[in-house]
């Protein structure tokens, strides 16, 4: 295991953020910083030292699948209301590790071809291979979130999807992929401030979409759709974590910590050489 | 244009590294640091400040294609002998920008399906879309490098490929993608040292492949294959640059500088809002 640097985490992030028995999204305070006894300044320092550990774990994970026979992979699923900070997590948490070890997939509104298949068809194709850390920026959960709120499918079909997701994720987990599902949770007030900032800054205009304001009218329905999805699909093999995200520094730190805890569990090892090291040294020396 | 920070570059990297008229690979000193009047210490500082500029250019490039109508993209093609530092460039140069703006493709030995198509079939599929920076870790050039040295195809077929590549790259360039082809150039002695280091360190064993030593016996043939490929396919729309790479710090800095110069040419702008900013502010305010 890689030595953990001293941080201000007082609890296992997976314990305090986990969606378990009796979970109620409405009870989660988007301003809170559960499990972490520090402020923005210490949070940024801890994020920085965590990046080095994450980078080493990622390299080991990759090496174990290449040189060795390990089939471990990690899949981080990110879901959130608009402007909650998915992009920042990708950039500041995922962006700190070697891009060669990352498989990033951003799921937008499905294309016509994608719509002609089952909703999991396009997801399956983007699952990370062994040794990789896959990151889904939005995911198959859109099909039970916006799908439910905007009635993009019949209620019976939405209903079918929860079980289909659970079975799909079970299979993915059985094949060696640790699934980590994260909802970044902001308040509607915070979203309002962030959207206003996008409108105030010409270099942020391209991130603004007039549809974002329309969606705000459905805030409560989205929260309800999340409540159902989170509680129906948070399983041991593919647990949900709700990360309070009004404070960006905490959200990034918490996602990093969740990833570190999962990688610590896997504890990937440098694979042993499958060739004769001394013999190769002699062969190489003969060419020098 | 983004203000350039003060660096120790004395010349345009694209001028001093360009494969042009009368180029001879054998004349390039892998230890040199052309165009840069600094050492490892200043080189690392300049790399760091360059990362910030690269990150901002990347975001603008992306924004211009999303919010606007720009079709610009960048394609960085990396070729080199084993252990020359492609991975380090990907990690330390490309890894500094938002992963959402990068399309990384590593081309290994072709699969059976890929072999059943023209050699450019698998390449076409991985070209970067508008707004993205594509990075090829190896590329279609393998088909005229190892393909030529190891006689994986008939001489007439190899011959055909040079022209096919030039036409292919012309089309890609015409569609709005700036192509930047880089050969990282190391000496056989430096490769020997690096391979020995992999053998000396158990955490590097997984990067070592006994085949690497076998390939060293063909060093001169590879250099010859590079000489032909570089001079036959270095065009104005898809120029080759040979980057001396015995000094890792220089190679990374030079690739970053080449990218910065290309992005400076594109000079991507934040797109203007395609909505009524004041009207949207009023709509948003009504939801607060």
XYZ file of C-alpha atoms in Angstrom:
576
model
C 0.000 0.000 0.000
C 1.155 3.535 -0.685
C 1.845 5.476 2.502
C -0.970 7.897 3.102
C 0.024 11.459 3.749
C -1.340 13.177 6.820
C -4.651 14.777 5.906
C -7.536 16.281 7.788
C -9.942 13.482 6.965
C -11.410 12.300 10.268
C -13.625 9.598 8.788
C -13.647 7.197 5.900
C -15.238 9.217 3.081
C -17.040 6.123 1.849
C -18.752 5.751 5.192
C -19.940 9.304 5.668
C -21.001 9.944 2.066
C -22.588 6.588 1.276
C -26.208 6.281 0.235
C -27.498 3.569 2.542
C -30.628 2.460 4.387
C -33.089 5.297 4.912
C -31.108 7.853 2.933
C -32.902 11.108 2.197
C -31.342 13.527 -0.269
C -33.345 16.382 1.246
C -31.401 15.887 4.485
C -28.007 16.450 2.906
C -26.663 19.971 3.418
C -24.908 21.076 0.205
C -22.723 23.420 2.281
C -21.401 20.705 4.583
C -17.942 19.143 4.495
C -18.594 15.731 6.098
C -15.633 13.747 7.355
C -13.159 16.538 6.761
C -11.869 18.712 9.575
C -10.277 21.493 7.561
C -10.958 24.566 5.472
C -10.376 25.677 1.908
C -6.680 26.308 2.491
C -5.935 22.907 3.982
C -8.294 21.334 1.473
C -6.255 22.619 -1.431
C -3.042 21.383 0.152
C -4.547 17.955 0.789
C -5.810 17.821 -2.798
C -2.306 18.479 -4.019
C -0.675 15.790 -1.905
C -3.474 13.383 -2.778
C -2.740 13.878 -6.479
C 0.662 12.295 -6.087
C -0.801 9.229 -4.419
C -3.519 8.986 -7.014
C -0.930 9.219 -9.774
C 1.097 6.390 -8.263
C -1.935 4.186 -7.700
C -3.024 4.784 -11.285
C 0.379 3.781 -12.619
C 0.416 0.625 -10.512
C -3.114 -0.253 -11.580
C -2.099 0.135 -15.208
C 1.147 -1.798 -14.773
C -0.585 -4.670 -12.981
C -2.868 -5.186 -15.967
C -0.096 -4.860 -18.536
C 2.858 -6.690 -17.081
C 0.681 -8.918 -14.962
C -2.670 -10.598 -15.203
C -4.783 -8.288 -13.043
C -8.201 -7.387 -14.421
C -8.937 -4.566 -11.991
C -10.370 -1.345 -13.315
C -12.164 1.594 -11.727
C -15.253 3.360 -12.997
C -16.168 6.750 -11.583
C -19.690 7.811 -12.521
C -20.407 11.528 -12.107
C -23.926 12.886 -11.978
C -25.158 16.298 -10.954
C -27.411 19.228 -11.704
C -25.909 21.747 -14.147
C -22.967 23.781 -12.866
C -22.462 21.513 -9.833
C -18.807 21.003 -10.733
C -18.417 17.809 -12.758
C -16.048 19.563 -15.115
C -13.942 20.824 -12.234
C -13.666 17.326 -10.795
C -12.546 15.972 -14.150
C -9.998 18.720 -14.533
C -8.623 18.966 -11.006
C -8.936 15.386 -9.750
C -8.800 13.176 -12.827
C -6.575 15.672 -14.676
C -3.802 15.106 -12.174
C -3.021 11.585 -13.337
C -1.427 10.322 -16.525
C -3.924 10.725 -19.383
C -2.787 7.346 -20.702
C -4.500 5.682 -17.743
C -7.827 7.484 -18.061
C -10.848 6.678 -20.219
C -13.138 9.672 -20.156
C -16.618 9.478 -21.629
C -19.017 12.422 -21.704
C -22.572 11.364 -22.432
C -24.695 14.002 -24.120
C -28.258 13.716 -25.403
C -28.343 10.380 -27.263
C -27.995 10.343 -31.049
C -30.613 8.768 -33.285
C -28.479 5.648 -33.618
C -28.077 5.411 -29.837
C -31.805 5.838 -29.348
C -32.445 2.898 -31.652
C -30.687 0.641 -29.136
C -31.267 -0.139 -25.481
C -30.169 2.731 -23.249
C -27.188 0.703 -21.971
C -25.796 0.058 -25.474
C -23.751 3.233 -25.674
C -22.646 2.835 -22.052
C -21.262 -0.667 -22.531
C -18.995 0.563 -25.322
C -17.300 3.096 -23.062
C -16.543 0.870 -20.069
C -12.882 1.060 -19.044
C -10.634 -1.870 -19.884
C -8.420 -3.577 -17.295
C -5.917 -1.263 -15.664
C -7.806 1.892 -16.560
C -9.752 4.464 -14.607
C -12.934 5.199 -16.492
C -14.799 8.420 -15.852
C -18.378 8.972 -16.946
C -19.417 12.613 -17.162
C -23.144 11.891 -17.002
C -24.143 8.321 -17.660
C -26.964 5.802 -17.984
C -28.520 7.550 -15.003
C -29.672 10.351 -17.283
C -32.170 7.803 -18.576
C -33.887 7.674 -15.178
C -33.309 11.344 -14.301
C -34.090 13.659 -17.210
C -35.806 10.611 -18.703
C -38.221 10.596 -15.775
C -38.629 14.348 -15.249
C -39.094 15.156 -18.907
C -41.093 11.970 -19.577
C -38.776 10.873 -22.382
C -40.004 7.298 -21.862
C -43.110 5.584 -20.558
C -43.312 5.085 -16.768
C -43.116 1.292 -17.223
C -39.912 1.674 -19.220
C -38.387 3.985 -16.600
C -39.360 1.391 -14.010
C -37.670 -1.395 -15.993
C -34.450 0.601 -16.170
C -33.715 0.621 -12.437
C -33.462 -3.161 -12.383
C -31.655 -3.261 -15.706
C -29.060 -0.871 -14.284
C -28.567 -2.962 -11.171
C -28.027 -6.124 -13.219
C -25.729 -4.354 -15.659
C -23.606 -2.908 -12.862
C -23.453 -6.284 -11.129
C -21.975 -7.825 -14.255
C -19.478 -5.002 -14.685
C -18.407 -5.353 -11.065
C -18.083 -9.130 -11.436
C -15.701 -8.617 -14.331
C -13.287 -6.757 -12.058
C -14.347 -3.119 -12.270
C -14.890 -1.178 -9.053
C -17.801 1.144 -9.578
C -17.983 4.409 -7.682
C -21.031 6.553 -8.313
C -20.956 10.158 -7.209
C -23.692 12.744 -7.159
C -22.381 16.274 -6.689
C -25.051 17.987 -4.646
C -25.556 21.754 -4.862
C -28.368 23.988 -3.680
C -30.595 25.840 -6.162
C -29.290 29.138 -4.736
C -25.710 28.122 -5.458
C -26.649 27.071 -8.977
C -28.273 30.456 -9.472
C -25.056 32.213 -8.426
C -22.949 30.061 -10.733
C -25.197 30.585 -13.737
C -25.186 34.338 -13.052
C -21.406 34.267 -13.024
C -21.450 32.621 -16.436
C -23.666 35.421 -17.689
C -21.464 38.080 -16.118
C -18.238 36.879 -17.725
C -17.833 36.944 -21.523
C -15.250 34.140 -21.271
C -17.943 31.968 -19.646
C -20.799 32.710 -22.028
C -20.084 29.601 -24.078
C -20.834 27.489 -21.002
C -24.259 29.029 -20.596
C -27.333 27.488 -22.123
C -30.736 29.195 -21.883
C -32.208 25.734 -21.270
C -30.441 25.709 -17.898
C -32.883 28.306 -16.568
C -35.856 26.302 -17.856
C -34.602 23.225 -16.019
C -34.510 25.171 -12.752
C -38.302 25.224 -12.781
C -38.131 21.425 -12.390
C -35.601 21.436 -9.541
C -37.832 19.578 -7.090
C -38.767 16.929 -9.639
C -35.083 16.351 -10.355
C -34.364 15.988 -6.649
C -37.171 13.465 -6.430
C -35.817 11.558 -9.443
C -32.371 11.519 -7.805
C -33.869 10.318 -4.515
C -35.452 7.348 -6.295
C -32.422 6.529 -8.442
C -29.959 6.850 -5.585
C -31.869 4.651 -3.189
C -32.882 2.028 -5.738
C -29.460 1.549 -7.283
C -27.013 2.017 -4.418
C -25.683 -1.514 -3.978
C -22.589 -3.001 -2.394
C -21.062 -3.617 -5.786
C -21.963 -0.176 -7.133
C -22.603 2.220 -4.265
C -23.748 5.813 -4.579
C -22.071 8.636 -2.716
C -23.620 12.067 -2.354
C -20.958 14.749 -2.145
C -22.014 18.199 -0.905
C -20.741 20.486 -3.632
C -21.533 24.076 -2.751
C -17.886 24.330 -1.770
C -15.900 23.335 -4.835
C -12.742 22.619 -2.899
C -14.551 20.071 -0.736
C -16.273 18.346 -3.640
C -12.985 17.826 -5.461
C -11.200 16.663 -2.348
C -14.000 14.235 -1.477
C -14.077 12.644 -4.921
C -10.313 12.278 -4.800
C -10.563 10.671 -1.366
C -13.226 8.243 -2.589
C -10.984 7.238 -5.475
C -8.006 6.832 -3.164
C -9.985 4.610 -0.809
C -11.072 2.358 -3.656
C -7.528 2.128 -5.024
C -6.223 1.418 -1.537
C -8.608 -1.551 -1.451
C -7.363 -2.829 -4.773
C -3.781 -2.188 -3.660
C -2.296 -2.848 -7.106
C 1.253 -4.194 -7.152
C 4.088 -3.760 -9.612
C 4.008 -6.992 -11.579
C 6.946 -9.378 -11.400
C 9.085 -9.621 -14.524
C 7.985 -12.409 -16.874
C 11.504 -12.569 -18.340
C 14.966 -13.405 -16.994
C 16.171 -10.039 -15.652
C 19.850 -10.955 -15.391
C 19.798 -12.641 -18.788
C 18.270 -9.529 -20.352
C 20.864 -7.315 -18.701
C 23.589 -9.421 -20.315
C 21.889 -9.282 -23.723
C 21.461 -5.525 -23.435
C 25.042 -5.013 -22.273
C 26.242 -6.794 -25.410
C 24.602 -4.038 -27.496
C 26.175 -1.117 -25.627
C -3.518 36.287 -28.305
C -2.452 35.116 -24.872
C 0.499 37.084 -23.536
C 3.602 34.969 -23.763
C 5.616 34.669 -20.607
C 9.297 35.461 -20.761
C 11.144 32.250 -21.666
C 14.618 31.387 -22.821
C 13.556 30.458 -26.336
C 15.772 32.447 -28.685
C 14.242 31.136 -31.901
C 10.936 29.942 -33.204
C 10.926 26.216 -32.368
C 9.137 25.474 -35.619
C 11.969 27.043 -37.576
C 14.896 25.355 -35.885
C 13.323 21.889 -35.558
C 11.599 21.682 -38.938
C 12.412 18.947 -41.430
C 12.990 20.899 -44.624
C 15.041 20.853 -47.823
C 18.173 18.709 -47.509
C 17.381 17.469 -44.010
C 19.594 14.669 -42.742
C 18.611 12.865 -39.576
C 22.207 11.714 -39.100
C 23.219 15.362 -38.648
C 20.883 15.963 -35.709
C 22.639 15.776 -32.344
C 20.302 14.046 -29.853
C 22.043 15.932 -27.029
C 21.421 19.373 -28.458
C 18.870 21.921 -27.253
C 18.276 23.982 -30.408
C 16.625 27.355 -30.040
C 16.687 27.300 -26.266
C 19.235 29.248 -24.270
C 18.740 27.649 -20.868
C 19.433 24.601 -18.773
C 17.397 21.922 -17.018
C 16.456 24.238 -14.163
C 15.136 27.041 -16.365
C 13.643 24.457 -18.696
C 11.475 23.043 -15.936
C 10.341 26.533 -14.913
C 9.493 27.418 -18.492
C 7.586 24.152 -18.891
C 5.522 25.051 -15.873
C 4.626 28.529 -17.037
C 3.954 27.186 -20.527
C 1.394 24.754 -19.096
C -0.825 27.615 -18.006
C -0.786 29.148 -21.460
C -1.418 25.787 -23.059
C -4.353 25.188 -20.721
C -5.899 28.525 -21.617
C -5.387 28.033 -25.355
C -6.960 24.590 -25.100
C -10.017 25.966 -23.326
C -10.427 28.712 -25.909
C -10.007 26.227 -28.741
C -12.712 24.057 -27.222
C -15.030 26.979 -26.497
C -14.671 28.363 -30.014
C -15.932 25.088 -31.457
C -18.761 24.714 -28.966
C -20.200 28.154 -28.534
C -19.038 29.268 -31.937
C -18.628 27.821 -35.372
C -14.858 27.285 -35.464
C -13.696 23.964 -36.877
C -10.085 24.221 -35.739
C -8.461 21.209 -34.147
C -4.869 20.204 -33.487
C -3.280 16.827 -34.089
C 0.053 16.028 -32.475
C 1.663 12.912 -33.929
C 4.423 11.390 -31.799
C 6.923 8.925 -33.223
C 10.151 7.669 -31.729
C 12.379 4.715 -31.015
C 11.485 2.855 -27.800
C 12.163 4.705 -24.552
C 12.662 8.041 -26.322
C 10.080 9.682 -24.087
C 6.687 9.671 -25.823
C 5.014 8.661 -22.590
C 6.722 11.485 -20.708
C 5.536 14.018 -23.274
C 1.980 12.750 -22.978
C 2.131 12.897 -19.210
C 4.012 16.155 -18.663
C 2.939 18.246 -21.656
C -0.472 16.945 -22.677
C -1.308 15.931 -19.085
C -1.230 19.564 -18.014
C -4.408 20.504 -19.837
C -8.028 19.609 -19.193
C -8.569 15.943 -20.143
C -11.931 16.939 -21.617
C -10.122 18.720 -24.431
C -7.755 15.887 -25.312
C -8.272 12.894 -27.594
C -5.435 10.481 -26.984
C -4.936 7.472 -29.225
C -2.160 4.919 -28.715
C -1.635 2.737 -31.770
C -0.263 -0.710 -31.039
C 0.357 -3.580 -33.425
C -2.786 -3.697 -35.584
C -5.517 -6.216 -34.807
C -6.714 -8.724 -37.357
C -9.727 -6.550 -38.123
C -7.524 -3.507 -38.607
C -5.218 -5.472 -40.886
C -8.160 -6.388 -43.074
C -8.584 -2.694 -43.907
C -6.307 -0.092 -45.454
C -3.664 1.062 -42.964
C -5.346 4.473 -42.629
C -8.715 3.003 -41.626
C -7.972 2.834 -37.908
C -6.275 6.243 -38.032
C -9.254 8.010 -39.556
C -11.465 6.840 -36.701
C -9.278 8.492 -34.091
C -8.884 11.924 -35.646
C -9.766 14.712 -33.206
C -13.078 16.526 -33.670
C -13.337 20.311 -33.829
C -12.058 22.048 -30.717
C -9.963 19.114 -29.563
C -6.265 18.430 -29.337
C -5.649 14.942 -30.659
C -2.492 13.111 -29.679
C -1.262 10.030 -31.515
C 1.173 7.898 -29.549
C 2.596 6.145 -32.616
C 0.545 6.442 -35.772
C 0.174 5.541 -39.444
C 3.928 6.135 -39.679
C 4.522 2.750 -38.082
C 3.353 1.343 -41.406
C 6.355 2.855 -43.165
C 8.802 2.428 -40.275
C 8.524 -1.018 -38.678
C 6.569 -1.929 -41.803
C 9.649 -1.180 -43.906
C 12.363 -2.469 -41.559
C 10.565 -5.687 -40.698
C 9.208 -6.117 -44.237
C 5.611 -6.386 -43.040
C 4.471 -5.358 -46.523
C 5.810 -5.545 -50.068
C 8.162 -2.729 -51.155
C 5.582 -1.510 -53.677
C 2.966 -1.257 -50.936
C 5.346 0.651 -48.652
C 6.054 2.946 -51.573
C 2.334 3.542 -52.135
C 1.883 4.509 -48.502
C 4.065 7.631 -48.588
C 1.818 9.249 -51.152
C -1.327 7.922 -49.494
C -0.204 9.533 -46.234
C 0.482 12.874 -47.896
C -2.974 12.906 -49.506
C -4.660 11.802 -46.293
C -2.942 14.491 -44.260
C -3.765 17.120 -46.872
C -7.451 16.287 -46.503
C -7.267 16.357 -42.706
C -5.517 19.729 -42.816
C -8.092 21.088 -45.277
C -10.858 20.160 -42.848
C -9.377 22.497 -40.237
C -6.935 20.345 -38.273
C -3.401 21.635 -37.750
C -1.069 18.678 -37.946
C 2.177 18.705 -36.012
C 4.400 15.655 -36.421
C 7.185 15.125 -33.939
C 9.987 12.598 -33.911
C 11.725 12.368 -30.560
C 15.324 11.630 -31.440
C 17.587 9.763 -29.015
C 20.971 8.137 -29.478
C 21.401 4.356 -29.264
C 23.649 4.881 -26.226
C 20.936 6.824 -24.418
C 18.388 4.132 -25.274
C 20.774 1.546 -23.833
C 20.987 3.486 -20.574
C 17.232 3.858 -20.337
C 16.545 0.192 -21.019
C 19.160 -0.756 -18.411
C 17.391 1.479 -15.904
C 14.158 -0.385 -16.596
C 15.953 -3.637 -15.882
C 17.528 -2.250 -12.707
C 14.267 -1.084 -11.163
C 11.553 -3.619 -10.255
C 8.907 -0.875 -10.576
C 10.005 -0.428 -14.207
C 10.152 -4.081 -15.216
C 6.648 -3.945 -16.660
C 7.841 -1.358 -19.178
C 10.591 -3.646 -20.439
C 10.090 -5.937 -23.375
C 12.818 -8.388 -24.475
C 11.906 -7.471 -28.053
C 13.341 -3.995 -27.405
C 16.858 -5.439 -27.388
C 16.220 -7.313 -30.633
C 15.090 -4.101 -32.307
C 18.372 -2.420 -31.332
C 20.151 -4.646 -33.859
C 18.119 -2.825 -36.533
C 18.908 0.694 -35.289
C 20.501 1.883 -38.506
C 17.698 0.499 -40.638
C 15.166 2.348 -38.488
C 17.125 5.581 -38.843
C 17.116 5.073 -42.589
C 13.363 4.393 -42.569
C 12.850 7.587 -40.543
C 15.063 9.562 -42.924
C 12.889 8.481 -45.864
C 9.564 8.987 -44.067
C 10.541 12.374 -42.637
C 11.774 13.829 -45.885
C 9.014 12.383 -48.067
C 6.107 13.433 -45.843
C 7.170 16.754 -44.320
C 4.826 19.164 -46.054
C 3.608 22.672 -45.309
C 0.242 21.340 -44.193
C 1.738 18.540 -42.079
C 5.355 19.332 -41.244
C 7.736 17.073 -39.354
C 9.855 18.319 -36.474
C 12.790 16.374 -35.113
C 13.247 17.038 -31.404
C 16.552 16.021 -29.825
C 15.455 13.915 -26.867
C 18.488 12.720 -24.957
C 17.592 15.464 -22.474
C 14.056 14.742 -21.387
C 13.492 18.256 -20.077
C 14.316 19.731 -23.484
C 12.156 17.302 -25.424
C 9.101 18.078 -23.284
C 9.703 21.809 -23.427
C 10.193 21.739 -27.200
C 6.974 19.805 -27.850
C 5.105 22.213 -25.604
C 6.620 25.160 -27.476
C 5.628 23.653 -30.838
C 2.062 23.255 -29.596
C 2.015 26.804 -28.238
C 3.231 28.203 -31.546
C 0.516 26.373 -33.455
C -2.169 27.517 -31.032
C -0.845 31.066 -31.216
C -1.388 30.881 -34.978
C -4.956 29.688 -34.525
C -5.481 32.311 -31.825
C -8.878 30.924 -30.770
C -11.323 33.460 -29.354
C -14.049 33.152 -26.741
C -17.208 32.922 -28.827
C -19.821 35.651 -28.617
C -23.056 34.706 -26.839
C -25.730 33.430 -29.220
C -28.422 34.488 -26.740
C -29.569 37.776 -25.222
C -27.304 38.151 -22.196
C -29.358 40.811 -20.407
C -32.592 38.961 -21.130
C -31.150 35.769 -19.684
C -29.955 37.603 -16.586
C -33.511 38.821 -16.024
C -34.950 35.324 -16.554
C -32.395 33.864 -14.162
C -32.966 36.572 -11.560
C -36.651 35.677 -11.538
C -35.722 32.169 -10.322
C -33.479 33.317 -7.465
